[in-house]
Coordinates of C-alpha atoms and ligand atoms in Angstrom, one line a residue:
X1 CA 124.1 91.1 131.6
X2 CA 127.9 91.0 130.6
X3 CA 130.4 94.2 131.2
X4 CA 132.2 95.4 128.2
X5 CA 135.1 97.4 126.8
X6 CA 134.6 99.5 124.2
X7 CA 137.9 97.9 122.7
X8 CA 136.5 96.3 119.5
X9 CA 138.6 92.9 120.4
X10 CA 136.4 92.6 123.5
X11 CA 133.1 93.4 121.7
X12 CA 133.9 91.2 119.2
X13 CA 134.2 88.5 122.2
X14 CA 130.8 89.4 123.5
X15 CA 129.1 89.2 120.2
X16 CA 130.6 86.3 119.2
X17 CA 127.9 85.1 121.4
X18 CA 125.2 86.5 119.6
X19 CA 125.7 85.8 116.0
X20 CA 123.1 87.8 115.3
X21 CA 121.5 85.7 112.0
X22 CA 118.0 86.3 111.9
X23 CA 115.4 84.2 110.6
X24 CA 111.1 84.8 110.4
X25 CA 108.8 81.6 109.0
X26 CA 105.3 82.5 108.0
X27 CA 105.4 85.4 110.4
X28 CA 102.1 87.1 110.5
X29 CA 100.8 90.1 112.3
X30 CA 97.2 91.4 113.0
X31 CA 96.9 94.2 114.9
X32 CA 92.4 94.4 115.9
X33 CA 91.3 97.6 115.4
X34 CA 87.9 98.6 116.2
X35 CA 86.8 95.7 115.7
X36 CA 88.5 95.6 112.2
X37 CA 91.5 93.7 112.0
X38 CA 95.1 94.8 110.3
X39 CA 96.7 92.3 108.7
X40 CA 100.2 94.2 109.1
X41 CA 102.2 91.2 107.7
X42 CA 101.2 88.4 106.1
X43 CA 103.4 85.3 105.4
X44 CA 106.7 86.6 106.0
X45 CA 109.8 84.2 105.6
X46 CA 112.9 86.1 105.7
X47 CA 116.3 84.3 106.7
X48 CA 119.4 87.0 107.3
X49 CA 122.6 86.0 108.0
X50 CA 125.3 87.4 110.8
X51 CA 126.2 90.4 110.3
X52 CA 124.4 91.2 106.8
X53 CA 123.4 94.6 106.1
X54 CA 119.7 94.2 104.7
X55 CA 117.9 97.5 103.7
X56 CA 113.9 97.1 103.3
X57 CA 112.2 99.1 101.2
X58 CA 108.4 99.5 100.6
X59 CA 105.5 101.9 100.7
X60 CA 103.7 103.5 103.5
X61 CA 101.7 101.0 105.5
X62 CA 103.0 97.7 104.3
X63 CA 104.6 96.7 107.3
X64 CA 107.7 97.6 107.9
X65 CA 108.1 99.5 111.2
X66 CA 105.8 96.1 112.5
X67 CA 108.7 93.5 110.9
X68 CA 111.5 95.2 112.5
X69 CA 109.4 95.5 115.8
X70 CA 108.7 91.8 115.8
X71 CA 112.6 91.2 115.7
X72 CA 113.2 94.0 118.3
X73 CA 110.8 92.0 120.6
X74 CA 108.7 94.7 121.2
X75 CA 105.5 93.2 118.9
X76 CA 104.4 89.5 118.9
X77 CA 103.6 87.1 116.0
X78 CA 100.0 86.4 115.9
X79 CA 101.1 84.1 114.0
X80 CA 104.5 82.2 112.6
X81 CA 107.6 83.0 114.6
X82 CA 111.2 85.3 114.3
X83 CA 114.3 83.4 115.7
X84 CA 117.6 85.1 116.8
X85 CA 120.5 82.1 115.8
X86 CA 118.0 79.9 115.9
X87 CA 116.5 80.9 119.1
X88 CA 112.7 82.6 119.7
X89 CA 112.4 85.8 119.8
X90 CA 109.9 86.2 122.4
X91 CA 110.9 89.7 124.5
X92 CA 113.5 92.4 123.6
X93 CA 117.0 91.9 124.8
X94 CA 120.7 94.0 124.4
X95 CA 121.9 92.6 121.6
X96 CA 119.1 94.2 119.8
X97 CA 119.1 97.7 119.4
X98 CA 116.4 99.7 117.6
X99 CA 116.6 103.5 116.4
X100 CA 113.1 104.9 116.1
X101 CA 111.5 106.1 112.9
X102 CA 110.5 109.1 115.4
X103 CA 112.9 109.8 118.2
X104 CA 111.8 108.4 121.5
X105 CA 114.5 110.3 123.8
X106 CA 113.4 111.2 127.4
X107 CA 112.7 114.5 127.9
X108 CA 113.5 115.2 131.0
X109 CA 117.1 113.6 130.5
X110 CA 119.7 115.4 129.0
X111 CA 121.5 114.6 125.6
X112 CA 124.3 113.1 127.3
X113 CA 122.5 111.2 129.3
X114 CA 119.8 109.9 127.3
X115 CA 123.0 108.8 125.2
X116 CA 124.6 107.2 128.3
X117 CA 121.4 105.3 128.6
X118 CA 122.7 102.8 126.3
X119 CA 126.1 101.8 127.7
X120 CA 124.7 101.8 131.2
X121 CA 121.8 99.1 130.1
X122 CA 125.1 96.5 129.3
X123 CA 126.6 97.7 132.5
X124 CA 129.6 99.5 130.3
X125 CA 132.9 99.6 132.1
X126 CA 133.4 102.6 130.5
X127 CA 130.2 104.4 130.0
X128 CA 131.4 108.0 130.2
X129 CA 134.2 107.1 127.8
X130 CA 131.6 105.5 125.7
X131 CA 129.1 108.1 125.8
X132 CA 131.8 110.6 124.8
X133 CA 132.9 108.5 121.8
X134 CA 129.1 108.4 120.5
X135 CA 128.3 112.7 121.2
X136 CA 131.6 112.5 119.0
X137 CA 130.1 111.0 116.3
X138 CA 127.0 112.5 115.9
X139 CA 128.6 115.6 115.9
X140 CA 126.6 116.9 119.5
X141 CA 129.4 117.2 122.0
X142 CA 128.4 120.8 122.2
X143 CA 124.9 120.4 123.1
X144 CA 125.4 117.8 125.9
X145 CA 123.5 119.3 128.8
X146 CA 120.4 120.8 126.3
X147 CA 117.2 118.7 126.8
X148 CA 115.2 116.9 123.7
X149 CA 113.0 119.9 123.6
X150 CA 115.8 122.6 122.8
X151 CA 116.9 120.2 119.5
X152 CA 116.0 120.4 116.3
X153 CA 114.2 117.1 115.1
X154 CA 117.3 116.1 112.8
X155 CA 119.5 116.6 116.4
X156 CA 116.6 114.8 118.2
X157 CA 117.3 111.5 116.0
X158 CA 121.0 112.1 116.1
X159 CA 120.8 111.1 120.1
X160 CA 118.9 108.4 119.4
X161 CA 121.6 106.8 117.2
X162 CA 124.0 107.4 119.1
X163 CA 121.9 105.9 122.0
X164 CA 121.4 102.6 120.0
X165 CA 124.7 102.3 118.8
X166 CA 126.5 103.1 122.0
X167 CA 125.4 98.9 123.1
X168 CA 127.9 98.2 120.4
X169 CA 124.4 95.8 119.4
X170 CA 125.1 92.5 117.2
X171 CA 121.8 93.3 115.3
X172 CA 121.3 96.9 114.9
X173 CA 117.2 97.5 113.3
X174 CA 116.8 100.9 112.1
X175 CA 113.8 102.3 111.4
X176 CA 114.0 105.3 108.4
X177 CA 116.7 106.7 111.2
X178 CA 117.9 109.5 108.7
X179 CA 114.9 110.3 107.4
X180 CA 114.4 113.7 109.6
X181 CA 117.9 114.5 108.9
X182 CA 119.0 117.1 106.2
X183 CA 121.2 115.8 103.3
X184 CA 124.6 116.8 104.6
X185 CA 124.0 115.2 108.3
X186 CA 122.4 112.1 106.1
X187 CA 126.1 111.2 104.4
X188 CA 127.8 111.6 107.1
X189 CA 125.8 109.7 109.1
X190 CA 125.9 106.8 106.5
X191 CA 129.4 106.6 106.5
X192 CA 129.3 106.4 110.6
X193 CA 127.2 103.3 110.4
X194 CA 129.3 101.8 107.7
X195 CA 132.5 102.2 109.6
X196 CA 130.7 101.1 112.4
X197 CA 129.3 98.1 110.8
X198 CA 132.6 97.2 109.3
X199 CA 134.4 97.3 112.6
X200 CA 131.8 95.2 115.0
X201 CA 130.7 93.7 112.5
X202 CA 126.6 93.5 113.8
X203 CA 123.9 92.3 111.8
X204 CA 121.4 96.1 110.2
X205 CA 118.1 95.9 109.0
X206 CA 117.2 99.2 107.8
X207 CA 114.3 100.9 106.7
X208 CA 114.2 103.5 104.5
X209 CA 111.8 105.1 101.6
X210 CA 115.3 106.6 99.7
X211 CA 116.7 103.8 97.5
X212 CA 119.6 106.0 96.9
X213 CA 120.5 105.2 100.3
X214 CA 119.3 101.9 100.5
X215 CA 121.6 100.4 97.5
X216 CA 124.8 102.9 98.9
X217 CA 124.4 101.0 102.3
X218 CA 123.1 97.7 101.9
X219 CA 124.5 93.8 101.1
X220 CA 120.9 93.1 99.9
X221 CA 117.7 94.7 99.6
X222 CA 114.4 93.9 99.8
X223 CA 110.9 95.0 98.7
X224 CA 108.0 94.9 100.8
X225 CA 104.3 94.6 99.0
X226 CA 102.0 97.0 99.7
X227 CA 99.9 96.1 102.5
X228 CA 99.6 93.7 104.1
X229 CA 103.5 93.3 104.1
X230 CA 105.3 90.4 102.6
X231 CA 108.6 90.2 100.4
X232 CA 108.1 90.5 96.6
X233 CA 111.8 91.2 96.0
X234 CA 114.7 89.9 97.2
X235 CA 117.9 91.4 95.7
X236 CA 121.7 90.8 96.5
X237 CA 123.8 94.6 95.7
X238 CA 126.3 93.6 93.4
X239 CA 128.1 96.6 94.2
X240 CA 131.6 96.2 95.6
X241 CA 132.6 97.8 99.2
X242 CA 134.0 100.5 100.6
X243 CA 131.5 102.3 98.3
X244 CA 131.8 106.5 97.5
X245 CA 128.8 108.5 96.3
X246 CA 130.6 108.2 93.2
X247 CA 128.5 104.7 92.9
X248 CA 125.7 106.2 91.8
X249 CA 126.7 107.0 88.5
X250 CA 127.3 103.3 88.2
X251 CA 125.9 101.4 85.7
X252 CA 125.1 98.5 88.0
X253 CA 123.9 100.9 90.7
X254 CA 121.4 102.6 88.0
X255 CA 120.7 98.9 86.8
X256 CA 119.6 97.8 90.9
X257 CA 117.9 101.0 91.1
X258 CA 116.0 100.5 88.0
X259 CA 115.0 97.0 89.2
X260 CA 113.5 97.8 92.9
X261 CA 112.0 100.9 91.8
X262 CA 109.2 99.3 89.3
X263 CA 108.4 97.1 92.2
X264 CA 108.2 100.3 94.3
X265 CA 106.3 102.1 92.1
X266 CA 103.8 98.4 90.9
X267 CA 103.1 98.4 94.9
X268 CA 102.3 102.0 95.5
X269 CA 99.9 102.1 92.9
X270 CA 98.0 99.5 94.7
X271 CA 97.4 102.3 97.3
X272 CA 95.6 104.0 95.4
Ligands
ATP1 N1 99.8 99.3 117.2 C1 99.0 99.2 116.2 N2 97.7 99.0 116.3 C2 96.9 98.9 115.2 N3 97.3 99.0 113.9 C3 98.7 99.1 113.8 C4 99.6 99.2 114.8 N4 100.8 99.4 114.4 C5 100.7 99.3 113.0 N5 99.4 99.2 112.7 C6 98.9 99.0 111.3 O1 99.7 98.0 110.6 C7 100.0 98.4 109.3 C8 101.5 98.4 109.1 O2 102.0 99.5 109.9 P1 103.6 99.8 109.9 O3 103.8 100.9 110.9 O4 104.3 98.5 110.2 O5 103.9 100.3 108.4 P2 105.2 100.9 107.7 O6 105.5 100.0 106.5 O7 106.2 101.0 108.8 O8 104.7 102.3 107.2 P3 105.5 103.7 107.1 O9 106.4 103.6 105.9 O10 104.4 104.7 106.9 O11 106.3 103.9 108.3 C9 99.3 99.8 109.1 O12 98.1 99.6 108.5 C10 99.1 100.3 110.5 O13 98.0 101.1 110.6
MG2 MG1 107.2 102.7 109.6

């Protein structure tokens, strides 16, 4: 494992390692389950360059939370393969960090120090700094001895970004992380990750049901079938950066929305 600054010059130097562009051919996924197997995903080719910021949208079931746990290492292909710059992804590793659809924070660790667990997994020169910089920014400095337990669920998933963010990660995979928070907490928090995007520069896959949020953050979205998974859209956001919630009175933002939500809508029928 290498030791870091925080100084962005020095990440920069540790990520230019990692380039972060992610590519899956023919990726499937069958989870057996009572003797009846899930397909989860089904023929998933999906190429994502350095330090994109690809949202992925699609309804319950399809696959998602599976794609970006194939990527994180933590599932394997039962079929097909994921590469990281060109490389197999075949175990988890610190230049990927994943935040949790639900918050998986310790409980018998402390806010600050499930935060700290982060910087001291890359061995962190600076790990307190660090730590203090990320409590900062998810607005929880006050609450830095309290347990998981004593947070609400929106401050529950506020430690585990920080957590995943405070490895300063090349490829960041988010799983509906603002989804438990309330609508205030949610913009701020989107403008974190895109200031922290923009400055490190890492490669985000990010899940989310709110398409709002997913055309306000993204370089390019895509649509997930219903399941089992695959891509049935694959859009470029025309929209030009830094971005204001003024964008969504946008023509072109109403135009993209218009477009991914009758796939949306076409797939979740299909549940029915
Ligand atoms: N560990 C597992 N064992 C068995 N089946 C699983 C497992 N994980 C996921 N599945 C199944 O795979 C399919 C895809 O699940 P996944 O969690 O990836 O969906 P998702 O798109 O993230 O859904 P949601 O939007 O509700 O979070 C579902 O049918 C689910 O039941
Ligand atoms: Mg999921």
């Amino acid at each position: 494992m290498t030791t870091i600054n925080k100084d962005p010059e020095t990440i920069r130097a540790r990520n230019r390692k990692t380039l972060g562009a992610i590519k899956t051919e023919d990726l499937e996924v069958i989870f057996p389950s009572n003797g009846l197997d899930v397909m989860a995903l089904k023929k998933t080719d999906l190429t994502i360059s350095s330090g994109e910021f690809v949202c992925i949208l699609g309804p319950s079931g399809c696959g998602k939370s599976t794609l970006l746990n194939v990527i994180a290492g933590f599932v394997d292909a039962t079929s097909g393969s994921a590469f990281l710059d060109g490389n197999k992804i075949e175990s988890p590793g610190s230049e990927r960090s994943m935040v949790f659809q639900q918050h998986s924070l310790l409980p018998w660790k402390t806010v600050r120090e499930n935060i700290a667990l982060g910087p001291e997994l890359i061995k962190d020169n600076e790990a307190t700094k660090t730590t203090d910089h990320f409590l900062d920014m998810v607005g929880l400095k006050k609450f830095e001895h309290h347990y998981p337990e004593q947070l609400s669920g929106g401050m529950q998933q506020r430690v585990g970004i920080a957590r995943a963010m405070a490895t300063y990660p090349k490829v960041l995979l988010m799983d509906e992380p603002f989804g438990a928070l309330d609508y205030q907490t949610r913009l701020v928090m989107q403008e974190h990750l895109l200031q922290l995007w923009a400055e490190f520069n890492s490669t985000v896959l990010f899940v989310t049901h709110d398409t709002d949020e997913a055309i306000f953050l993204s370089d390019r979205i895509l649509v997930m079938s219903a399941s089992p998974g695959r891509v049935v859209l694959d859009i470029e956001n025309p929209l030009p950066r830094p971005r204001t919630q003024l964008i969504f009175t946008d023509p072109a933002f109403i135009e993209l929305k218009r477009r991914c939500m009758e796939i949306i809508i076409k797939e979740s029928m299909q549940l029915r």
